[in-house]
Amino acid sequence: MKRLAKLLSILSLGLVLLLSFQACGKPKYNKDRYVLKMSTSKGDMLIELYNETPQHRDNFIKLVKEKYYDGTAFHRVISGFMAQAGDPNTRNWQKGQPYGQGGADYTIPAEINAELFHRKGALAAARMGDEVNPERASSGSQFYISQGRVYNPEELKQLTTNLSEGRKMRDANVKATKYYMENVVNNPNFPKEKVQAHMDSVMQSYVATEVGYTFSPAQLEAYTKEGGIPHLDGEYTVFGQVIDGLDVVDSLCNVETGEADLPVEKLEIKSITIVNTPKGMK
């Protein structure tokens, strides 16, 4: 009986250890968020979508349910930067063929949130540049996953200075251009000799009063430990995060590429499936 009891005790302990090991091996995720599994030719990733960006979240879920991305490929990858996808034309992949012009025929209003930033594994929406898209509206289907790199505190300090000055001047130009469009182009009676003086005044006032860019403690910690793409913060909508499979992000970003950062091999998105649906969501 003692031998039997001892054997049962050993078996019970083994079962507990096995279950504990399995539990530890499963990535934890927020059950109040959509969680997706993206299966690629380089491996699988689990991705959480942020509720703080509802329009981007809902659009991505809609496309996933339509299997919009299944069979497509990452068409632009840069080591130490990011991997971009979302062009449906990549289903019929041809080596050396230029991609990146295809996508959904609509845009999504920007949902840029200072608390959602470009740490390694961030899922963000691609978009057209500021010169044609000053509102920073997102592509309806194209997205990228950040890889980036680790920064030291001095690099981030210098980047803060550069971003502050650069963005203040850029945004001042945007405001001056908007002023010109509203008061000159749309108002033929506006005195032309006063145009430049007014635009200069608008720019100088903005530069003098606008607060410079700073990184939050959370950003500083992430970029000095995990890495990412800090200079894109505030420029693009981040709407999700890879919570398991960062090694896959590295595998995607570090492949051989040709002209226009096009991968030599097809980096296929085999499928994207929903792993968790929050309560109250369909």
GROMACS .gro file of C-alpha atoms in nm:
model
  282
    1MET     CA    1   0.000   0.000   0.000
    2LYS     CA    2   0.285   0.236   0.086
    3ARG     CA    3   0.446   0.172  -0.253
    4LEU     CA    4   0.113   0.241  -0.426
    5ALA     CA    5   0.063   0.562  -0.231
    6LYS     CA    6   0.416   0.673  -0.316
    7LEU     CA    7   0.360   0.592  -0.684
    8LEU     CA    8   0.033   0.789  -0.687
    9SER     CA    9   0.209   1.079  -0.517
   10ILE     CA   10   0.482   1.080  -0.782
   11LEU     CA   11   0.225   1.063  -1.063
   12SER     CA   12   0.025   1.348  -0.909
   13LEU     CA   13   0.335   1.562  -0.876
   14GLY     CA   14   0.430   1.488  -1.235
   15LEU     CA   15   0.084   1.587  -1.354
   16VAL     CA   16   0.097   1.913  -1.159
   17LEU     CA   17   0.438   1.996  -1.304
   18LEU     CA   18   0.320   1.913  -1.656
   19LEU     CA   19   0.012   2.134  -1.623
   20SER     CA   20   0.223   2.412  -1.474
   21PHE     CA   21   0.470   2.387  -1.762
   22GLN     CA   22   0.189   2.401  -2.017
   23ALA     CA   23   0.034   2.700  -1.843
   24CYS     CA   24   0.367   2.884  -1.839
   25GLY     CA   25   0.417   2.808  -2.206
   26LYS     CA   26   0.094   2.977  -2.309
   27PRO     CA   27   0.123   3.352  -2.374
   28LYS     CA   28  -0.104   3.567  -2.158
   29TYR     CA   29  -0.331   3.815  -2.326
   30ASN     CA   30  -0.597   4.068  -2.234
   31LYS     CA   31  -0.936   3.900  -2.273
   32ASP     CA   32  -1.096   4.242  -2.314
   33ARG     CA   33  -0.913   4.285  -2.644
   34TYR     CA   34  -0.927   4.110  -2.979
   35VAL     CA   35  -0.636   3.869  -3.011
   36LEU     CA   36  -0.531   3.743  -3.354
   37LYS     CA   37  -0.301   3.469  -3.473
   38MET     CA   38  -0.104   3.565  -3.782
   39SER     CA   39   0.050   3.262  -3.950
   40THR     CA   40   0.334   3.346  -4.187
   41SER     CA   41   0.595   3.155  -4.384
   42LYS     CA   42   0.841   3.252  -4.108
   43GLY     CA   43   0.624   3.141  -3.816
   44ASP     CA   44   0.325   3.248  -3.609
   45MET     CA   45   0.257   3.564  -3.409
   46LEU     CA   46  -0.014   3.655  -3.158
   47ILE     CA   47  -0.134   4.013  -3.189
   48GLU     CA   48  -0.356   4.216  -2.956
   49LEU     CA   49  -0.565   4.499  -3.102
   50TYR     CA   50  -0.611   4.813  -2.895
   51ASN     CA   51  -0.960   4.925  -2.793
   52GLU     CA   52  -0.828   5.281  -2.784
   53THR     CA   53  -0.823   5.280  -3.165
   54PRO     CA   54  -1.175   5.147  -3.237
   55GLN     CA   55  -1.198   5.244  -3.604
   56HIS     CA   56  -0.869   5.075  -3.690
   57ARG     CA   57  -0.954   4.775  -3.473
   58ASP     CA   58  -1.295   4.724  -3.630
   59ASN     CA   59  -1.165   4.771  -3.983
   60PHE     CA   60  -0.886   4.518  -3.929
   61ILE     CA   61  -1.129   4.265  -3.781
   62LYS     CA   62  -1.362   4.316  -4.079
   63LEU     CA   63  -1.079   4.243  -4.323
   64VAL     CA   64  -0.963   3.942  -4.120
   65LYS     CA   65  -1.314   3.794  -4.128
   66GLU     CA   66  -1.322   3.850  -4.504
   67LYS     CA   67  -0.984   3.667  -4.529
   68TYR     CA   68  -0.853   3.975  -4.706
   69TYR     CA   69  -0.495   3.911  -4.596
   70ASP     CA   70  -0.483   3.534  -4.640
   71GLY     CA   71  -0.234   3.443  -4.912
   72THR     CA   72  -0.090   3.795  -4.938
   73ALA     CA   73   0.271   3.881  -4.856
   74PHE     CA   74   0.492   4.138  -4.689
   75HIS     CA   75   0.604   4.354  -4.981
   76ARG     CA   76   0.845   4.592  -4.807
   77VAL     CA   77   1.089   4.497  -4.533
   78ILE     CA   78   1.382   4.686  -4.386
   79SER     CA   79   1.612   4.528  -4.129
   80GLY     CA   80   1.619   4.732  -3.810
   81PHE     CA   81   1.300   4.910  -3.913
   82MET     CA   82   0.978   4.727  -4.010
   83ALA     CA   83   0.786   4.481  -4.231
   84GLN     CA   84   0.493   4.614  -4.436
   85ALA     CA   85   0.198   4.425  -4.587
   86GLY     CA   86  -0.162   4.469  -4.697
   87ASP     CA   87  -0.138   4.488  -5.077
   88PRO     CA   88  -0.381   4.225  -5.216
   89ASN     CA   89  -0.184   4.215  -5.543
   90THR     CA   90   0.089   4.020  -5.363
   91ARG     CA   91  -0.123   3.705  -5.374
   92ASN     CA   92   0.007   3.649  -5.725
   93TRP     CA   93   0.366   3.701  -5.614
   94GLN     CA   94   0.624   3.745  -5.886
   95LYS     CA   95   0.989   3.793  -5.797
   96GLY     CA   96   1.104   4.147  -5.867
   97GLN     CA   97   0.755   4.278  -5.936
   98PRO     CA   98   0.690   4.616  -5.768
   99TYR     CA   99   0.418   4.606  -5.503
  100GLY     CA  100   0.268   4.845  -5.254
  101GLN     CA  101   0.020   5.037  -5.469
  102GLY     CA  102  -0.272   4.803  -5.404
  103GLY     CA  103  -0.510   4.815  -5.112
  104ALA     CA  104  -0.857   4.903  -4.990
  105ASP     CA  105  -1.010   5.201  -5.172
  106TYR     CA  106  -1.072   5.404  -4.855
  107THR     CA  107  -0.885   5.559  -4.566
  108ILE     CA  108  -0.940   5.562  -4.190
  109PRO     CA  109  -0.922   5.880  -3.981
  110ALA     CA  110  -0.606   5.898  -3.770
  111GLU     CA  111  -0.637   5.765  -3.415
  112ILE     CA  112  -0.290   5.860  -3.297
  113ASN     CA  113  -0.258   5.804  -2.923
  114ALA     CA  114   0.051   5.911  -2.727
  115GLU     CA  115   0.022   5.603  -2.504
  116LEU     CA  116   0.034   5.364  -2.801
  117PHE     CA  117   0.380   5.384  -2.951
  118HIS     CA  118   0.626   5.207  -3.180
  119ARG     CA  119   0.790   4.963  -2.941
  120LYS     CA  120   0.919   4.646  -3.104
  121GLY     CA  121   0.626   4.445  -3.241
  122ALA     CA  122   0.388   4.741  -3.273
  123LEU     CA  123   0.115   4.699  -3.536
  124ALA     CA  124   0.055   5.028  -3.715
  125ALA     CA  125  -0.130   5.158  -4.018
  126ALA     CA  126   0.061   5.271  -4.327
  127ARG     CA  127  -0.042   5.598  -4.489
  128MET     CA  128   0.038   5.855  -4.755
  129GLY     CA  129   0.284   6.132  -4.669
  130ASP     CA  130   0.198   6.462  -4.502
  131GLU     CA  131   0.233   6.661  -4.825
  132VAL     CA  132  -0.080   6.493  -4.967
  133ASN     CA  133  -0.226   6.370  -4.639
  134PRO     CA  134  -0.186   6.639  -4.369
  135GLU     CA  135  -0.458   6.479  -4.157
  136ARG     CA  136  -0.250   6.156  -4.142
  137ALA     CA  137  -0.540   5.935  -4.241
  138SER     CA  138  -0.447   5.567  -4.255
  139SER     CA  139  -0.454   5.323  -4.544
  140GLY     CA  140  -0.764   5.106  -4.538
  141SER     CA  141  -0.562   4.784  -4.554
  142GLN     CA  142  -0.185   4.835  -4.551
  143PHE     CA  143  -0.007   4.797  -4.219
  144TYR     CA  144   0.341   4.741  -4.082
  145ILE     CA  145   0.497   4.567  -3.783
  146SER     CA  146   0.786   4.746  -3.618
  147GLN     CA  147   1.124   4.592  -3.547
  148GLY     CA  148   1.346   4.892  -3.489
  149ARG     CA  149   1.646   4.877  -3.259
  150VAL     CA  150   1.750   4.948  -2.901
  151TYR     CA  151   1.852   5.307  -2.821
  152ASN     CA  152   2.066   5.444  -2.542
  153PRO     CA  153   1.948   5.742  -2.331
  154GLU     CA  154   2.178   5.990  -2.507
  155GLU     CA  155   2.045   5.892  -2.848
  156LEU     CA  156   1.688   5.943  -2.730
  157LYS     CA  157   1.778   6.280  -2.579
  158GLN     CA  158   1.924   6.396  -2.910
  159LEU     CA  159   1.628   6.252  -3.101
  160THR     CA  160   1.391   6.449  -2.875
  161THR     CA  161   1.565   6.773  -2.971
  162ASN     CA  162   1.564   6.690  -3.342
  163LEU     CA  163   1.199   6.584  -3.342
  164SER     CA  164   1.089   6.893  -3.151
  165GLU     CA  165   1.250   7.136  -3.394
  166GLY     CA  166   1.167   6.941  -3.709
  167ARG     CA  167   0.804   6.881  -3.625
  168LYS     CA  168   0.743   7.237  -3.508
  169MET     CA  169   0.866   7.374  -3.840
  170ARG     CA  170   0.676   7.115  -4.041
  171ASP     CA  171   0.351   7.173  -3.855
  172ALA     CA  172   0.398   7.549  -3.880
  173ASN     CA  173   0.428   7.512  -4.258
  174VAL     CA  174   0.111   7.304  -4.265
  175LYS     CA  175  -0.077   7.571  -4.069
  176ALA     CA  176   0.057   7.846  -4.293
  177THR     CA  177  -0.048   7.654  -4.603
  178LYS     CA  178  -0.393   7.598  -4.455
  179TYR     CA  179  -0.416   7.970  -4.385
  180TYR     CA  180  -0.320   8.043  -4.745
  181MET     CA  181  -0.582   7.806  -4.883
  182GLU     CA  182  -0.859   7.944  -4.663
  183ASN     CA  183  -0.780   8.314  -4.691
  184VAL     CA  184  -0.617   8.356  -5.030
  185VAL     CA  185  -0.725   8.082  -5.269
  186ASN     CA  186  -1.083   8.091  -5.145
  187ASN     CA  187  -1.094   8.469  -5.107
  188PRO     CA  188  -1.009   8.658  -5.427
  189ASN     CA  189  -1.045   8.992  -5.246
  190PHE     CA  190  -0.768   8.918  -4.995
  191PRO     CA  191  -0.490   9.178  -5.038
  192LYS     CA  192  -0.211   8.988  -5.210
  193GLU     CA  193   0.063   9.219  -5.076
  194LYS     CA  194  -0.018   9.101  -4.722
  195VAL     CA  195  -0.009   8.727  -4.794
  196GLN     CA  196   0.356   8.657  -4.710
  197ALA     CA  197   0.351   8.873  -4.398
  198HIS     CA  198   0.043   8.695  -4.269
  199MET     CA  199   0.188   8.350  -4.342
  200ASP     CA  200   0.516   8.441  -4.170
  201SER     CA  201   0.320   8.563  -3.869
  202VAL     CA  202   0.124   8.237  -3.849
  203MET     CA  203   0.444   8.030  -3.863
  204GLN     CA  204   0.632   8.240  -3.607
  205SER     CA  205   0.342   8.237  -3.365
  206TYR     CA  206   0.312   7.858  -3.386
  207VAL     CA  207   0.685   7.792  -3.342
  208ALA     CA  208   0.700   8.028  -3.043
  209THR     CA  209   0.407   7.877  -2.855
  210GLU     CA  210   0.413   7.506  -2.945
  211VAL     CA  211   0.555   7.277  -2.676
  212GLY     CA  212   0.846   7.058  -2.787
  213TYR     CA  213   0.825   6.679  -2.822
  214THR     CA  214   0.916   6.461  -2.524
  215PHE     CA  215   0.924   6.085  -2.459
  216SER     CA  216   0.719   5.944  -2.173
  217PRO     CA  217   0.880   5.719  -1.907
  218ALA     CA  218   0.709   5.420  -2.073
  219GLN     CA  219   0.860   5.510  -2.410
  220LEU     CA  220   1.206   5.560  -2.263
  221GLU     CA  221   1.194   5.223  -2.090
  222ALA     CA  222   1.069   5.040  -2.399
  223TYR     CA  223   1.317   5.196  -2.640
  224THR     CA  224   1.619   5.139  -2.413
  225LYS     CA  225   1.527   4.778  -2.332
  226GLU     CA  226   1.311   4.630  -2.611
  227GLY     CA  227   1.380   4.865  -2.900
  228GLY     CA  228   1.146   5.010  -3.158
  229ILE     CA  229   1.103   5.308  -3.391
  230PRO     CA  230   1.070   5.619  -3.172
  231HIS     CA  231   1.081   5.875  -3.452
  232LEU     CA  232   0.749   5.745  -3.591
  233ASP     CA  233   0.558   5.812  -3.269
  234GLY     CA  234   0.286   6.069  -3.320
  235GLU     CA  235   0.306   6.028  -3.697
  236TYR     CA  236   0.121   5.701  -3.760
  237THR     CA  237  -0.165   5.522  -3.585
  238VAL     CA  238  -0.046   5.230  -3.373
  239PHE     CA  239  -0.342   4.998  -3.321
  240GLY     CA  240  -0.200   4.669  -3.195
  241GLN     CA  241   0.098   4.483  -3.051
  242VAL     CA  242   0.268   4.149  -3.109
  243ILE     CA  243   0.249   3.975  -2.770
  244ASP     CA  244   0.409   3.648  -2.879
  245GLY     CA  245   0.641   3.581  -3.172
  246LEU     CA  246   0.884   3.874  -3.173
  247ASP     CA  247   1.140   3.632  -3.312
  248VAL     CA  248   0.914   3.599  -3.617
  249VAL     CA  249   0.925   3.978  -3.658
  250ASP     CA  250   1.305   3.952  -3.670
  251SER     CA  251   1.286   3.668  -3.924
  252LEU     CA  252   1.058   3.873  -4.149
  253CYS     CA  253   1.266   4.190  -4.129
  254ASN     CA  254   1.607   4.031  -4.173
  255VAL     CA  255   1.557   3.859  -4.510
  256GLU     CA  256   1.743   3.945  -4.829
  257THR     CA  257   1.579   4.226  -5.025
  258GLY     CA  258   1.610   4.384  -5.367
  259GLU     CA  259   1.500   4.711  -5.522
  260ALA     CA  260   1.243   4.914  -5.324
  261ASP     CA  261   1.303   4.692  -5.017
  262LEU     CA  262   1.113   4.409  -5.187
  263PRO     CA  263   1.190   4.068  -5.030
  264VAL     CA  264   1.363   3.825  -5.262
  265GLU     CA  265   1.146   3.543  -5.128
  266LYS     CA  266   0.770   3.555  -5.074
  267LEU     CA  267   0.697   3.627  -4.709
  268GLU     CA  268   0.347   3.490  -4.710
  269ILE     CA  269   0.070   3.567  -4.465
  270LYS     CA  270  -0.090   3.225  -4.472
  271SER     CA  271  -0.382   3.326  -4.255
  272ILE     CA  272  -0.500   3.558  -3.980
  273THR     CA  273  -0.751   3.409  -3.738
  274ILE     CA  274  -0.930   3.543  -3.431
  275VAL     CA  275  -0.812   3.377  -3.109
  276ASN     CA  276  -1.007   3.589  -2.863
  277THR     CA  277  -1.317   3.804  -2.903
  278PRO     CA  278  -1.398   4.044  -2.618
  279LYS     CA  279  -1.733   4.015  -2.445
  280GLY     CA  280  -1.997   4.220  -2.620
  281MET     CA  281  -1.812   4.208  -2.952
  282LYS     CA  282  -1.914   3.997  -3.248
   0.00000   0.00000   0.00000
